[in-house]
Short mmCIF file of C-alpha atoms in Angstrom, two decimals:
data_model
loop_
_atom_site.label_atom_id
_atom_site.label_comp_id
_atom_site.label_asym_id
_atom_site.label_seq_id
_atom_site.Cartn_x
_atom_site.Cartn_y
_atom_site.Cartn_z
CA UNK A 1 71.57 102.56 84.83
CA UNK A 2 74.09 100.10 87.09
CA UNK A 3 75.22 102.65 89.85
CA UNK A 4 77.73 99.98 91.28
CA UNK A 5 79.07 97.27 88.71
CA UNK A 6 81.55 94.77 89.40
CA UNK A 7 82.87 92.00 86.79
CA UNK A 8 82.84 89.11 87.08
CA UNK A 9 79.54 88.11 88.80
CA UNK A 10 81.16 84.79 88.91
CA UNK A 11 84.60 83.59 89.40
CA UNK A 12 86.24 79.97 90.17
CA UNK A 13 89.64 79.34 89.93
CA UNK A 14 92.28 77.30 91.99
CA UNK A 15 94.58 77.85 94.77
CA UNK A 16 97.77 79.40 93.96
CA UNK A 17 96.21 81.46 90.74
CA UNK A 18 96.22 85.11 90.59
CA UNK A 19 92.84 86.78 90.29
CA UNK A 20 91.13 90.18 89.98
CA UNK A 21 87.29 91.69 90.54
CA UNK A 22 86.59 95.11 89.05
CA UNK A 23 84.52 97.63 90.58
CA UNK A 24 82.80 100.54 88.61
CA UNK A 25 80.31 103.36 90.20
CA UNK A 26 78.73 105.96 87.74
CA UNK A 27 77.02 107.83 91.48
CA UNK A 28 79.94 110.54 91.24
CA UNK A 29 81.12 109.31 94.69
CA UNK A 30 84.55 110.04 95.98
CA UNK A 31 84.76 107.22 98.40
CA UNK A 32 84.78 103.22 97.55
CA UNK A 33 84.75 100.36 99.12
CA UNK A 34 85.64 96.43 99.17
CA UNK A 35 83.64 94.14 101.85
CA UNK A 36 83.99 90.20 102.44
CA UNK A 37 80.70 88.15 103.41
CA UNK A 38 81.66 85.06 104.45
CA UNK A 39 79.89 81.47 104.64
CA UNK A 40 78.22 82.51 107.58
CA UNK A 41 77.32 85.80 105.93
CA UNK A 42 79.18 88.20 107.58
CA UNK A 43 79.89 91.29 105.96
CA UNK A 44 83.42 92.78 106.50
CA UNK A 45 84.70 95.78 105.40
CA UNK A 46 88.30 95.25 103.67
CA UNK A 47 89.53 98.51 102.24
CA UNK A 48 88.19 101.91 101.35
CA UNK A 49 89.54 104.47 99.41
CA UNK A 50 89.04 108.26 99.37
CA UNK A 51 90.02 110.05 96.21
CA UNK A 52 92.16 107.35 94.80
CA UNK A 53 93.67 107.31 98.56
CA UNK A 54 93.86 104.60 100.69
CA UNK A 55 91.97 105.22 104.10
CA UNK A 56 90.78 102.34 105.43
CA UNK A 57 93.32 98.63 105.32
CA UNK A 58 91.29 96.21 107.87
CA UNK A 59 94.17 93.91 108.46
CA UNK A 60 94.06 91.99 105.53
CA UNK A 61 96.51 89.57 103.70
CA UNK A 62 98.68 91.53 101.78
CA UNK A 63 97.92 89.09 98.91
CA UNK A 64 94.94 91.32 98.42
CA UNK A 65 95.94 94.54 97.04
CA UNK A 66 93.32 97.23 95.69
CA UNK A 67 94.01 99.74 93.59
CA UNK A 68 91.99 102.80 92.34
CA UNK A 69 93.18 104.39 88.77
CA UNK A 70 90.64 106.99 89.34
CA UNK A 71 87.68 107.54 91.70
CA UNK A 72 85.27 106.21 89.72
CA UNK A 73 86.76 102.34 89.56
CA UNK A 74 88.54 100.32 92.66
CA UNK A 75 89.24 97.32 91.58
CA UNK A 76 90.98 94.12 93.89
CA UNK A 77 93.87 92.12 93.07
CA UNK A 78 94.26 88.80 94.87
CA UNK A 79 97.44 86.68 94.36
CA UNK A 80 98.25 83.22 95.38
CA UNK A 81 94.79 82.46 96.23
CA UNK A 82 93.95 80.43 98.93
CA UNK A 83 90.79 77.73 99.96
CA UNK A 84 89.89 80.69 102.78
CA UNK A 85 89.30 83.03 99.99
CA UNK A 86 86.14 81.67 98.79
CA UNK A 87 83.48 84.10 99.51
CA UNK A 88 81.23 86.89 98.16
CA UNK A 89 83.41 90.05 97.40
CA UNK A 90 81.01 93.76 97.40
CA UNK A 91 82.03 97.07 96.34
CA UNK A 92 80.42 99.95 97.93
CA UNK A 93 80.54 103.48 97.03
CA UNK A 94 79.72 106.88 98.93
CA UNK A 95 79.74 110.56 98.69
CA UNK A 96 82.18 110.59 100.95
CA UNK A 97 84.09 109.65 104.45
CA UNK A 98 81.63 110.67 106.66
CA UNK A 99 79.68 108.19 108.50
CA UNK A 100 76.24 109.66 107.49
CA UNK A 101 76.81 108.98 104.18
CA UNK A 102 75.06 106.17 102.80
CA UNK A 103 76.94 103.31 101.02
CA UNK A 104 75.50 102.37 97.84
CA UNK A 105 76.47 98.28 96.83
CA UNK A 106 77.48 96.57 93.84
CA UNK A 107 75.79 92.97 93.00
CA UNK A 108 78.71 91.21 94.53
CA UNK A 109 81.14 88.58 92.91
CA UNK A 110 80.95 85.14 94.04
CA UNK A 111 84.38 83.85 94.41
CA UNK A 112 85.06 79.72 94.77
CA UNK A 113 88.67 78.85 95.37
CA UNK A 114 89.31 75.41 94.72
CA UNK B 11 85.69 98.99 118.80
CA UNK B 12 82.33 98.45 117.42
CA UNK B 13 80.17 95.63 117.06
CA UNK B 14 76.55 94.73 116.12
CA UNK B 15 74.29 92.03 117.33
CA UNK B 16 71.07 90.72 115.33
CA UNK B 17 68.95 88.74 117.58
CA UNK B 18 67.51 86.55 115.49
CA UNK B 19 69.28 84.45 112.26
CA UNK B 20 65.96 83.09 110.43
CA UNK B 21 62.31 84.47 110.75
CA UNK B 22 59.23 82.72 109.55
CA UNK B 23 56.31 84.35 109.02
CA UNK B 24 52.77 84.56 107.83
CA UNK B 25 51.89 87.10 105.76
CA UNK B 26 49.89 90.21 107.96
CA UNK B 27 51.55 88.82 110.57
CA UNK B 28 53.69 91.76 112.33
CA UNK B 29 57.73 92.15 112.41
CA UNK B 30 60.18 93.13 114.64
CA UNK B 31 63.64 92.47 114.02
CA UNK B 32 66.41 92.91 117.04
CA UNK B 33 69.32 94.98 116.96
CA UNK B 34 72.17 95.93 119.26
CA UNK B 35 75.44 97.48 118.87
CA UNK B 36 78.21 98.63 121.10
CA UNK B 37 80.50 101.99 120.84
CA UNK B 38 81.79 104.64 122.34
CA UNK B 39 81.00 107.65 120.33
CA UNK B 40 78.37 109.10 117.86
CA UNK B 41 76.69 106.41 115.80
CA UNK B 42 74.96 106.62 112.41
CA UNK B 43 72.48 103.50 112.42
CA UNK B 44 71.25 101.35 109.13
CA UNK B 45 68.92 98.79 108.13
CA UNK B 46 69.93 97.33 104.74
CA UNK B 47 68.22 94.15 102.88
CA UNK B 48 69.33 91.86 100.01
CA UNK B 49 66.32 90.35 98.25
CA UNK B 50 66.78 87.63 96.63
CA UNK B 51 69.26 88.15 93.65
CA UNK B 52 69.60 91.31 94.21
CA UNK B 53 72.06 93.53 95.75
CA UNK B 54 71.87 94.96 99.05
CA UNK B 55 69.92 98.50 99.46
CA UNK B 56 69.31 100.66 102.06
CA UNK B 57 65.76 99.89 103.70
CA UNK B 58 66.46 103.20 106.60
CA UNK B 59 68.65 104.97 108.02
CA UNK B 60 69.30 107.07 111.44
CA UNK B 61 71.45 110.00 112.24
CA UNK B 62 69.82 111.96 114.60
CA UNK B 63 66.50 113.75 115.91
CA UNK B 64 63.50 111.89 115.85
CA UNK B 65 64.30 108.62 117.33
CA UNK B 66 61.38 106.85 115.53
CA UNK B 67 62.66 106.99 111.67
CA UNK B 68 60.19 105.31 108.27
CA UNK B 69 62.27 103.59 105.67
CA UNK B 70 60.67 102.60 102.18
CA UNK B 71 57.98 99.71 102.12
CA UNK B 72 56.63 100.58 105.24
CA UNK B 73 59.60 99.32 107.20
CA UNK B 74 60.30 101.35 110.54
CA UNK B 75 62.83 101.23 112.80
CA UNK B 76 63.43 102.85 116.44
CA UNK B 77 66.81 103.79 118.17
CA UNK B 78 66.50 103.46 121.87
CA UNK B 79 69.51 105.11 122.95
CA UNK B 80 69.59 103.40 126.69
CA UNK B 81 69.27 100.19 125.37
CA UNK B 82 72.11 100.69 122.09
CA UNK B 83 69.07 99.16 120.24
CA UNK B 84 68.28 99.98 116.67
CA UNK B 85 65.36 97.27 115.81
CA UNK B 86 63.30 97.11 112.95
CA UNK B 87 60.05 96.84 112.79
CA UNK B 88 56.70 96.70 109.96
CA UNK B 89 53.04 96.20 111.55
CA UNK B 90 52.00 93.68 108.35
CA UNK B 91 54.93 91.91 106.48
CA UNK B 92 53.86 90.78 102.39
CA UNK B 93 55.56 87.83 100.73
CA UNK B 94 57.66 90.35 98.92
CA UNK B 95 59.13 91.05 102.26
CA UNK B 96 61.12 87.85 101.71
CA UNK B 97 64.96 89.02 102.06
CA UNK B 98 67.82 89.14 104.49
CA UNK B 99 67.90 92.14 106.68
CA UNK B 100 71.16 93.15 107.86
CA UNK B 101 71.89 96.28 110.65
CA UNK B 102 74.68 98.24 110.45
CA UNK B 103 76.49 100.85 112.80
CA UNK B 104 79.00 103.90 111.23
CA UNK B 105 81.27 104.89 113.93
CA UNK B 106 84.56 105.11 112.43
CA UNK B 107 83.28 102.44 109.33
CA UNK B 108 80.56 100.38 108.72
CA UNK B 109 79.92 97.27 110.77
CA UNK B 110 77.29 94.91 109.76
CA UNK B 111 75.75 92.39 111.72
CA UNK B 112 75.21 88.71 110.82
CA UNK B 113 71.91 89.25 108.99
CA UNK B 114 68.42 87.92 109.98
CA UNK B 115 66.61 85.87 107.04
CA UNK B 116 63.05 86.50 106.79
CA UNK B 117 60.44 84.20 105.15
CA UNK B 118 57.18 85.18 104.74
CA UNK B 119 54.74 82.11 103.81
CA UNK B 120 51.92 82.90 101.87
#
């Protein structure tokens, strides 16, 4: 069984479109995650979420907008896309807020804005 | 604010041959320490982890890693690396969140 899913694995589309990635855990976690690896590989946390609560907003665009119906899904919005936008989106998941949790990843979505 | 530092960006080994991977990070406060790796295709999973106590801590595979406090290092290590060791290694730091670093690709030749 998939503890962290995210659709699609895949995505290309071009600036100025409207897009979204979906983000599923099964783990029972309350906390979730979105990261950003860029071309060079660097992973950056975005957002996290806490009980369908935003905790964590890591200065990013406000064209990106997550939003969690329930604790189980956290799924990202991104509007107006732009060429910067191409990279490898994650979702994470955890038991909770506490940094000894351990975060548990999805497969990632590969994202190409062009 | 916190930051991580891998040493090294691409490793090439020979298989038996023996690992060590570098790690620093800087913060102020209490740090929970990780080793994760993404094989190829595959999503990234936790390889060790570090909270506390024993400063020498054994992850799955026969990875290792050892905090050295003094030196804010967190470095991983594995006396005989297999082909199926082939994967990026990334080291991570949970202060207030999780900061990766920039990864270190290891190839093992075989």
């Amino acid at each position: 069984d998939t503890a962290v899913s995210q659709t699609p694995k895949y995505l290309v589309t071009q600036m100025g479109n409207d897009k979204s990635i979906k983000c599923e855990q099964n783990l029972g976690h309350d906390t979730m995650y979105w990261y950003k690896q860029d071309s060079k590989k660097f992973l950056k946390i975005m957002f996290s979420y806490n009980n369908k609560e935003l905790i964590i907003n890591e200065t990013v665009p406000n064209r990106f907008s997550p939003k969690s119906p329930d604790k189980a899904h956290l799924n990202l919005h991104i509007n107006s896309l732009e060429l910067g936008d191409s990279a490898v989106y994650f979702c994470a998941s955890s038991q909770g807020t506490s940094a000894f949790y351990e975060q548990y990843f999805g497969p990632g979505t590969r994202l190409t804005v062009t | 604010a916190q930051s991580v530092s891998q040493h090294n960006h691409h490793v090439i080994l020979s298989e038996a041959a023996s690992l060590e991977l570098g790690c620093n990070y800087s913060y102020g406060g209490t740090v929970n320490l990780f080793w994760y790796v993404q094989y190829p295709g595959q999503h990234l999973q936790l390889l060790l982890k570090y909270f506390s106590g024993d400063p020498l801590v054994k992850g799955i595979k026969g990875f290792e890693a050892e905090f050295i406090k003094s030196k804010f290092s967190f470095n991983l290590r594995k006396p005989s690396v297999q082909w199926s060791d082939t994967a990026e290694y990334f080291c991570a730091v949970n202060g207030d969140k999780l900061v990766f670093g920039a990864g270190t690709i290891l190839r093992v030749k075989s």
